[in-house]
Short mmCIF file of C-alpha atoms in Angstrom, two decimals:
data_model
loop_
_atom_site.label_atom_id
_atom_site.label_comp_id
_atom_site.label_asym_id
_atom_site.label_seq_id
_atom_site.Cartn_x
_atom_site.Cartn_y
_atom_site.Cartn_z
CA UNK S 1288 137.46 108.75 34.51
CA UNK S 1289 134.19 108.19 36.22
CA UNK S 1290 131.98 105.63 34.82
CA UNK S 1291 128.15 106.81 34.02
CA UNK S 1292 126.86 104.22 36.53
CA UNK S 1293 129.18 105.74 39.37
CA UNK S 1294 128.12 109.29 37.89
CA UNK S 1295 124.67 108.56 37.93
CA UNK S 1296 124.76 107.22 41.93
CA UNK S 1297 126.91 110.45 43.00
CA UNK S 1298 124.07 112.43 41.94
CA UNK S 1299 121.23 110.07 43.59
CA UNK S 1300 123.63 110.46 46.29
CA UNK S 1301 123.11 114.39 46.16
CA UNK S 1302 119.69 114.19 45.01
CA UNK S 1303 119.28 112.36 48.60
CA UNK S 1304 121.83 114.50 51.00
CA UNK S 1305 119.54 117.71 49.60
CA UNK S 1306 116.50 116.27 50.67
CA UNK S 1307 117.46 115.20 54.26
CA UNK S 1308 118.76 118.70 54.76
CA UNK S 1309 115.76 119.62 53.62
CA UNK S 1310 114.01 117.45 55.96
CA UNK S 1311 116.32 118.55 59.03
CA UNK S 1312 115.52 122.03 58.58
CA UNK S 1313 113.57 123.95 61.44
CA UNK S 1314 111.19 125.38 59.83
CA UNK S 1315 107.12 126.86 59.61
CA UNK S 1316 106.12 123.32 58.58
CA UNK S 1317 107.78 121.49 61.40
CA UNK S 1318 106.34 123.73 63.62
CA UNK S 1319 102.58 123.98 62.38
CA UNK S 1320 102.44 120.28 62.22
CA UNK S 1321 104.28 119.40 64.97
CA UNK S 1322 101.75 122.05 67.05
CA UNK S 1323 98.81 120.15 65.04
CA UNK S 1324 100.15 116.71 65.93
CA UNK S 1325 100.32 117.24 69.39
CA UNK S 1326 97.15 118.85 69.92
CA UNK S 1327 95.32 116.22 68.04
CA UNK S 1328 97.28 113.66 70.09
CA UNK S 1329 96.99 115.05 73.21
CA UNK S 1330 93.08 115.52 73.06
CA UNK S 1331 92.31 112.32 71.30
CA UNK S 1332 94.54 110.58 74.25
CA UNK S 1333 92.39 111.94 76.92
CA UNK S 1334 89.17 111.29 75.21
CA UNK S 1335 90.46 107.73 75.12
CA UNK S 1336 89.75 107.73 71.31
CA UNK S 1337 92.05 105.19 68.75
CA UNK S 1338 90.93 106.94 65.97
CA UNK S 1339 92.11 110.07 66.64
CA UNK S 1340 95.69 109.17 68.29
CA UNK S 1341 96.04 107.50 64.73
CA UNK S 1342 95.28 110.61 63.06
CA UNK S 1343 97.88 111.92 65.09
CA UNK S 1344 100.69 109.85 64.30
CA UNK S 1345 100.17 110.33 60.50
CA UNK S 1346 100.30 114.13 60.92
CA UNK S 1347 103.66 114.24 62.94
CA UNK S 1348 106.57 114.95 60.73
CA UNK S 1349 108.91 113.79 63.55
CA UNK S 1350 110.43 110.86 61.46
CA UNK S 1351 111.80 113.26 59.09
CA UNK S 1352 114.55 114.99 61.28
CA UNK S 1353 114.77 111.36 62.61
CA UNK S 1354 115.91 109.63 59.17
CA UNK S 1355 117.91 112.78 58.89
CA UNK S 1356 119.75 111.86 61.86
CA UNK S 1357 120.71 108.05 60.41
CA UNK S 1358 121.88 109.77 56.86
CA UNK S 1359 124.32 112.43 58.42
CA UNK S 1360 125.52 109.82 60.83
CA UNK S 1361 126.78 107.95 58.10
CA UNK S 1362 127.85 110.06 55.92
CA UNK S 1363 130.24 111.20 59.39
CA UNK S 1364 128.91 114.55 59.06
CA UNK S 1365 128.24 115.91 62.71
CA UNK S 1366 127.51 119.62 62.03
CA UNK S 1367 123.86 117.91 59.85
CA UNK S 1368 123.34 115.30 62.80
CA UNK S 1369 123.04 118.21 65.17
CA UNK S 1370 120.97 120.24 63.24
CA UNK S 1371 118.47 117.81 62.71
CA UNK S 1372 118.99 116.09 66.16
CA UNK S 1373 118.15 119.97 67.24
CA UNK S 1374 115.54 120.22 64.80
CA UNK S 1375 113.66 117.52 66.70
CA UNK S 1376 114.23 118.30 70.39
CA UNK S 1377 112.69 121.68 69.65
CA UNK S 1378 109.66 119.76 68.44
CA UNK S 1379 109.91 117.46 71.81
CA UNK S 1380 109.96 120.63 73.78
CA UNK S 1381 106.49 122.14 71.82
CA UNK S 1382 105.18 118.90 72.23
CA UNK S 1383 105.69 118.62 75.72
CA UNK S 1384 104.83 122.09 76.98
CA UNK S 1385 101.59 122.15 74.82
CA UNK S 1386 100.19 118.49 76.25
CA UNK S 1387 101.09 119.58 79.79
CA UNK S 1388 99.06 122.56 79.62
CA UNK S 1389 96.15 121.06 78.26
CA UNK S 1390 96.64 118.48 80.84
CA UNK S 1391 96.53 121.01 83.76
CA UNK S 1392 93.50 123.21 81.77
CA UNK S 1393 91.36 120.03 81.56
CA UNK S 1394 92.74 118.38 84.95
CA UNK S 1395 91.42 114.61 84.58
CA UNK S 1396 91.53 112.75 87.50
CA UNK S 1397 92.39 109.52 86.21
CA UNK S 1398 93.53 108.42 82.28
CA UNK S 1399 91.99 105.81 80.43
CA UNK S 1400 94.03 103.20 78.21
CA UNK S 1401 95.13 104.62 75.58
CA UNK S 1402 97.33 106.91 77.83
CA UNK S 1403 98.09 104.26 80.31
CA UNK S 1404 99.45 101.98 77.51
CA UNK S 1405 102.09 103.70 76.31
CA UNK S 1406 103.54 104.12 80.02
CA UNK S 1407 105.07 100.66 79.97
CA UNK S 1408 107.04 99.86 77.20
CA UNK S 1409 108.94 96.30 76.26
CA UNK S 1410 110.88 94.69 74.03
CA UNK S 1411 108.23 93.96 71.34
CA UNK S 1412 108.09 97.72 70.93
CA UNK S 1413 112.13 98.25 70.83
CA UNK S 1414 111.46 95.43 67.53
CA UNK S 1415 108.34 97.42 66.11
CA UNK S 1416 110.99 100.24 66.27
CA UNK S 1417 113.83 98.80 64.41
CA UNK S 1418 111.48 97.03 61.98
CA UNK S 1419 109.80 100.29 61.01
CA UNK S 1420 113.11 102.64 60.89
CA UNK S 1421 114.55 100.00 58.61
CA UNK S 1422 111.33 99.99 56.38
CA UNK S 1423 111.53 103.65 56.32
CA UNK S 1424 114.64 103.98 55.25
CA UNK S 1425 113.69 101.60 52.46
CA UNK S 1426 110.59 103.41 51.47
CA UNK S 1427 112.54 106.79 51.24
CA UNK S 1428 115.59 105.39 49.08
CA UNK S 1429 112.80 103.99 47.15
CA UNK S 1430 110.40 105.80 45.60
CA UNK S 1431 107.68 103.73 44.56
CA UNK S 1432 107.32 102.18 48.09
CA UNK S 1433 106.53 105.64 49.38
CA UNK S 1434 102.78 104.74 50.26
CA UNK S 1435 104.05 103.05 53.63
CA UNK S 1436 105.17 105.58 54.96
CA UNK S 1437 101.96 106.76 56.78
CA UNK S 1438 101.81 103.14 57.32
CA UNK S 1439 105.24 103.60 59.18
CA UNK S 1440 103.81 106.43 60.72
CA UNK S 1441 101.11 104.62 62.57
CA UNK S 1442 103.55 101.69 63.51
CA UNK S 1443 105.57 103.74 65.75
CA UNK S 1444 104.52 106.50 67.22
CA UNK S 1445 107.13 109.22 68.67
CA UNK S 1446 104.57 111.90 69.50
CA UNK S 1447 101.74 110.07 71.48
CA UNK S 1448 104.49 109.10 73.95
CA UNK S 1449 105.35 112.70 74.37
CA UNK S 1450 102.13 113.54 74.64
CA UNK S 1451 101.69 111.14 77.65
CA UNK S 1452 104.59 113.00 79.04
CA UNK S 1453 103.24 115.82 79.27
CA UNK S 1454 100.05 115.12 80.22
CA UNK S 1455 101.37 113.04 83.49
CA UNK S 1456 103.65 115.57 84.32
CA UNK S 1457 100.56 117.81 84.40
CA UNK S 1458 99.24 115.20 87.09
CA UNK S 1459 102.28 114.53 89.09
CA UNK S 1460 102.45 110.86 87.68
CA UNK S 1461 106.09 110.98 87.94
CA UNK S 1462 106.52 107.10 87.04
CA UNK S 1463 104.17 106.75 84.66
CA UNK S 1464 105.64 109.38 82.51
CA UNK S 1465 109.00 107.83 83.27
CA UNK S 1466 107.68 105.29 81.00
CA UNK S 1467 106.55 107.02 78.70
CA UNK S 1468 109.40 108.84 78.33
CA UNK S 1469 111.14 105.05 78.12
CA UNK S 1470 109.00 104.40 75.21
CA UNK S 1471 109.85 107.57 73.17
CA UNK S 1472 113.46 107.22 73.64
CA UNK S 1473 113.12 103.00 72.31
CA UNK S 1474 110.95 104.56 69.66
CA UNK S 1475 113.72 106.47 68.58
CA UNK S 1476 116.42 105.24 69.10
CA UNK S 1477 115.11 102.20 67.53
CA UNK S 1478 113.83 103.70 63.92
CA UNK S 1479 117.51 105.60 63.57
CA UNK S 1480 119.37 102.49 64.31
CA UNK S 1481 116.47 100.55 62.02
CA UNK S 1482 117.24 103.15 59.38
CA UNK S 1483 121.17 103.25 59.65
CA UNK S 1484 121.13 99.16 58.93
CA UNK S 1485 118.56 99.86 56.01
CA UNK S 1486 120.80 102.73 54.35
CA UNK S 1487 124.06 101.17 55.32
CA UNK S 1488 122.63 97.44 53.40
CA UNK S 1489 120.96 99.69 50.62
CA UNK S 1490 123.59 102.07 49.42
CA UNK S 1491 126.99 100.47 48.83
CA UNK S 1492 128.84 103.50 49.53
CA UNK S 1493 127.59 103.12 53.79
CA UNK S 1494 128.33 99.92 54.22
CA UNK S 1495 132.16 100.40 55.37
CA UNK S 1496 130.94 103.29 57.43
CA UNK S 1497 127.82 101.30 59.27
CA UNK S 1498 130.53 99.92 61.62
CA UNK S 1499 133.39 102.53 61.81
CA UNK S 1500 130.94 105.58 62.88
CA UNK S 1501 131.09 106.48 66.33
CA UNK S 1502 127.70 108.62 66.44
CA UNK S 1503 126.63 105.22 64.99
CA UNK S 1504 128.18 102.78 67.46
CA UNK S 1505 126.96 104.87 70.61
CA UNK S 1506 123.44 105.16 69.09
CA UNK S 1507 123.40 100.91 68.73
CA UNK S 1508 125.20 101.09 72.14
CA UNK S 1509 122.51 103.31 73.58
CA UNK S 1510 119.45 101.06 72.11
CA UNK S 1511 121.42 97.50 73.35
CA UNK S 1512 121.35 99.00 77.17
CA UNK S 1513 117.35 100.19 76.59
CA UNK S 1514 117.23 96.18 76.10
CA UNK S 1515 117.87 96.38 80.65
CA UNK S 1516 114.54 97.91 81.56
CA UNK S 1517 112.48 96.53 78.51
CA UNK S 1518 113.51 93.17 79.25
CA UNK S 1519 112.42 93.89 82.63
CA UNK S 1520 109.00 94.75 81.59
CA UNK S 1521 108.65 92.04 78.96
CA UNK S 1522 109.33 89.27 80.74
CA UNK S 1523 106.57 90.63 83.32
CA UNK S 1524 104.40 90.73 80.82
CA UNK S 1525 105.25 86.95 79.66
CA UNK S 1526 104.79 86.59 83.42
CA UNK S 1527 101.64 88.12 84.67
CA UNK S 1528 99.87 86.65 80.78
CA UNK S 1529 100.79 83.08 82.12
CA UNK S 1530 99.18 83.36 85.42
CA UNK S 1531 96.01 85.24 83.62
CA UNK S 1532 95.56 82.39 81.35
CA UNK S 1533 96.28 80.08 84.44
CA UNK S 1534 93.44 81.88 86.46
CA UNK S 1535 91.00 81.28 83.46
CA UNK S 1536 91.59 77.54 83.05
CA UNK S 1537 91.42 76.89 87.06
CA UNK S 1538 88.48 79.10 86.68
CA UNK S 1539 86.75 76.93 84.05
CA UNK S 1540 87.31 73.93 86.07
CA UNK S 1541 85.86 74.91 89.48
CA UNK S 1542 82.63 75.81 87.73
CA UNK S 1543 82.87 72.18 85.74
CA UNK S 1544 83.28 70.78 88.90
CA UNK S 1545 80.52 72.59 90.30
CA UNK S 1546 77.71 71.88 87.83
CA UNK S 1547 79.15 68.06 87.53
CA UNK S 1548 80.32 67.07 91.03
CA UNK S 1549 77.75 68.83 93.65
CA UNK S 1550 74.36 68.41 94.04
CA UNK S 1551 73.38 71.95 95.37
CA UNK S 1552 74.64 73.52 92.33
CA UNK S 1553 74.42 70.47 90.10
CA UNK S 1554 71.47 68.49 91.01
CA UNK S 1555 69.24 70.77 92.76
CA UNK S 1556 66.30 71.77 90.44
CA UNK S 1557 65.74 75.07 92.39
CA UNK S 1558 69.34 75.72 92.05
CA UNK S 1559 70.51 77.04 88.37
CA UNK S 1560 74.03 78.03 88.79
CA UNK S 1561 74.64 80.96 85.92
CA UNK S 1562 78.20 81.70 86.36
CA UNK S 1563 81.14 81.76 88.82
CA UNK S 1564 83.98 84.49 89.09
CA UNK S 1565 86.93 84.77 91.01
CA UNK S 1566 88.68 87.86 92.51
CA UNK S 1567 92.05 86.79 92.94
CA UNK S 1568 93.62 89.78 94.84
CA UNK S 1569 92.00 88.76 97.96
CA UNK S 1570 93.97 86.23 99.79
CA UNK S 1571 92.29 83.73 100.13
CA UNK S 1572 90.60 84.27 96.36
CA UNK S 1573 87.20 85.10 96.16
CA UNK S 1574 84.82 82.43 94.25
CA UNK S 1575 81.44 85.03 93.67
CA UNK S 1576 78.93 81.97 92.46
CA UNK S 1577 75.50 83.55 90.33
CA UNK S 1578 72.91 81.80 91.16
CA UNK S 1579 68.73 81.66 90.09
CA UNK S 1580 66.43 80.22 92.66
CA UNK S 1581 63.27 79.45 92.56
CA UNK S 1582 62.93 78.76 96.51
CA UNK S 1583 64.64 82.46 98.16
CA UNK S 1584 65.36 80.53 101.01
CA UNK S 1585 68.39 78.45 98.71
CA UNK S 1586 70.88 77.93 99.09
CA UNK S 1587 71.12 77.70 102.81
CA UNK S 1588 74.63 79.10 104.38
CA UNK S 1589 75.24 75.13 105.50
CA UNK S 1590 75.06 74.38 101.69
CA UNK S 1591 77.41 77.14 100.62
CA UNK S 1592 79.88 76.19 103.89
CA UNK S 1593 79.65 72.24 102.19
CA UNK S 1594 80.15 73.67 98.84
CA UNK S 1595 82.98 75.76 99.56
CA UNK S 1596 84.59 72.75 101.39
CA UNK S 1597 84.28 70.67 98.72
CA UNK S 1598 86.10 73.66 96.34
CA UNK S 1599 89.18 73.38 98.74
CA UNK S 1600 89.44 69.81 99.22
CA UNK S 1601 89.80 69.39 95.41
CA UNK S 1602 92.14 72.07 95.21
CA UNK S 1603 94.33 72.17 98.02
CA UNK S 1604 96.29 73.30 99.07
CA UNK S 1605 95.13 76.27 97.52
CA UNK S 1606 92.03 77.72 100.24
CA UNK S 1607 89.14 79.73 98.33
CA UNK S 1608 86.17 81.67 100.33
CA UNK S 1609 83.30 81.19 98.62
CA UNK S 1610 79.97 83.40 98.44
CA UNK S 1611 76.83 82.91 96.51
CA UNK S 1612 74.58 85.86 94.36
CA UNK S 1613 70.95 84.41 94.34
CA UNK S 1614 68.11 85.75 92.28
CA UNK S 1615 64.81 84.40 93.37
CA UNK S 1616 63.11 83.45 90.16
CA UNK S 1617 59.11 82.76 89.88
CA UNK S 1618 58.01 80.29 87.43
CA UNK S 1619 54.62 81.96 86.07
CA UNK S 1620 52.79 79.01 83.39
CA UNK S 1621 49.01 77.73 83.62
CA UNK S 1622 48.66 73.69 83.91
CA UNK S 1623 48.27 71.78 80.84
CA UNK S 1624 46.96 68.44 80.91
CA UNK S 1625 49.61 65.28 79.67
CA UNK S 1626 49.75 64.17 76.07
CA UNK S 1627 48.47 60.27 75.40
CA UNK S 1628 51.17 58.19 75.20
CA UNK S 1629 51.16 57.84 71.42
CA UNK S 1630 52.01 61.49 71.34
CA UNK S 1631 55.01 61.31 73.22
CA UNK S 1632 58.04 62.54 71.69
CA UNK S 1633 60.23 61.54 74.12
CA UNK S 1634 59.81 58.68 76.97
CA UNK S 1635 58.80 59.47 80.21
CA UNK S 1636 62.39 59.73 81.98
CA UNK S 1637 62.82 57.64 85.19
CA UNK S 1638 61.98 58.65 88.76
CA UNK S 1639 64.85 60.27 90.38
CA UNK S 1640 66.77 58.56 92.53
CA UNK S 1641 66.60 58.76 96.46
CA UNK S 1642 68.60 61.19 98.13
CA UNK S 1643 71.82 59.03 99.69
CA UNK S 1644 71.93 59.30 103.58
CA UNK S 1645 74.38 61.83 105.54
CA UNK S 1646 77.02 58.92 106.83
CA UNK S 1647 78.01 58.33 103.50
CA UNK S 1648 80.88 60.14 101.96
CA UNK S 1649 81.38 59.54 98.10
CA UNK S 1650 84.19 60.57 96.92
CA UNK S 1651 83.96 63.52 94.59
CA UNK S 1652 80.75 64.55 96.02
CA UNK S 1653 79.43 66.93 98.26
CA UNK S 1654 77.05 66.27 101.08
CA UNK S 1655 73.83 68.11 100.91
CA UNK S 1656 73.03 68.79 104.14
CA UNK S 1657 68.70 67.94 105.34
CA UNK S 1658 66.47 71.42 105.03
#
């Protein structure tokens, strides 16, 4: 004779296999807001606008089929997977067909970020994924955390990717929606396998049947190879982040050097060095040096050669080419005559020194060539 407790989780048990068959059901809802995601998604994409991708992602009922998909793989049920594994692939196919033809009606040219960001996916979003699928699960086994959801929603989009499909296909940017079609597919792949570990830790009854499922096995097989390509791309990122921040520092200490170590753009009183930037996809890299004159006839191209000399002796090997921006300045004041001595609120500093003659060669300095 079954005990009440064992009762009472059979028919939580039913309570929840009713409402995921509810949930992978193809039906005027799915469609309307699956039609209203992807509009809203696809126009706030090309408009470049955060606001409105987000809106986006908490419209799309895409996660429903999805969590669908985890339950009925458990439960060993295949006739359910398919239905809701059908369920969403029709939505995939709206989605896609709608954002490619409003990608050929408007026709853009080029994309701005916040289509170009979801076309190269890594392993930080495969962890979003799994994170968010488990917390899903979580949130619909119990009740009372149900206000994450559109949280969860937000966390990992699955029809903004599509979207970005679609609209590159509308483009020809066959490698950029390669991509994007990368990122979908770690989406979800990652929130079902998220949500499988969730239900399978959650419910007692799953647990023998999180590692004996095949559906469930090939869907954790599935997301370990996705870990190939967004390893790939991660450790690029890693990569191309370390030279950035690399860039900035050398960056930082040319222009110390600069302001501290040269006296065209250090000492020079008709000299006021604003800024320095460097291009570094020209080989050698570009040093573009701001400068505010008062004199337009400064600095002279013999300065700039000795500057740019002294650049690439303190960083060789590494060569730079070096060119100067100069905004001639007037200084506009009428004369005022000098406060008594008493008044003084600072002494009179020293006369500067005299200019040290052309044989000599200090080291760490730069010879400033005679006018």
């Amino acid at each position: 004779m079954n005990s009440p407790t064992t009762i009472s989780e059979e028919g939580r048990l039913d309570a929840l296999r009713l409402e995921f068959e509810h949930d992978a059901t193809f039906n005027q809802v799915f469609v309307v807001l699956t039609v209203g995601a992807t509009l809203i998604a696809t126009l706030g994409l090309l408009a470049n606008s955060t606001g409105v991708v987000i809106g986006a992602m908490v419209v799309a009922p895409w996660i429903m089929p999805l969590q669908a998909m985890a339950f009925e793989i458990l439960r060993g049920r295949l006739p359910m997977f398919l239905r809701a594994l059908c369920t969403l692939m029709l939505g995939v196919v709206i989605c896609v067909v709608l954002a490619m033809a409003v990608g050929r009606l408007v026709a853009f040219p080029s994309f701005g970020s916040e289509v170009m960001n979801r076309t190269s996916p890594n392993l930080l979003d495969l962890g979003v994924a799994l994170v968010a699928g488990a917390v899903a699960m979580y949130a619909k086994l119990r009740k009372d955390a149900i206000t994450a959801l559109a949280g969860l929603a937000i966390a990992v989009a699955l029809v903004p990717p599509m979207c970005v499909v679609g609209v590159l296909l509308a483009s020809a940017y066959w490698t950029q929606a390669y991509g994007a079609l990368l990122l979908f597919a770690t989406n979800l792949l990652g929130i079902m396998v998220g949500a499988m570990a969730a239900l399978g830790t959650l419910e007692r009854v799953f647990r023998r049947r999180l590692f004996h499922s095949r559906l469930g096995l090939t869907s954790v097989a599935l997301t370990a190879l996705l870990v190939i390509p967004l390893g790939s791309s991660f450790f690029a990122l890693v990569s191309r982040s370390q030279r950035e921040t690399q860039a900035q520092k050398l960056e930082s200490v040319i222009e110390q050097r600069l302001r501290s170590s040269t006296i065209t753009l250090g000492g020079d009183p008709a000299i006021d060095l604003v800024g320095i930037s460097i291009n570094w996809q020209q080989n050698p890299p570009l040093i573009r040096a701001r400068v505010r004159v008062t004199d337009p006839t400064l600095p002279t191209a013999t300065q700039v050669a000795a500057v740019q000399e002294f650049i690439n002796k303190s960083q060789a090997p590494l060569r730079f080419r070096l060119v100067m921006q100069r905004t001639a300045v007037d200084l506009i004041g009428p004369d005022t005559p000098p406060n008594p001595p008493e008044l003084e609120v600072l002494p009179v500093p020293p006369p500067p020194l005299p200019p040290l003659p052309r044989e000599q060669d200090q080291e760490g300095l730069e010879e400033e060539p005679t006018p």
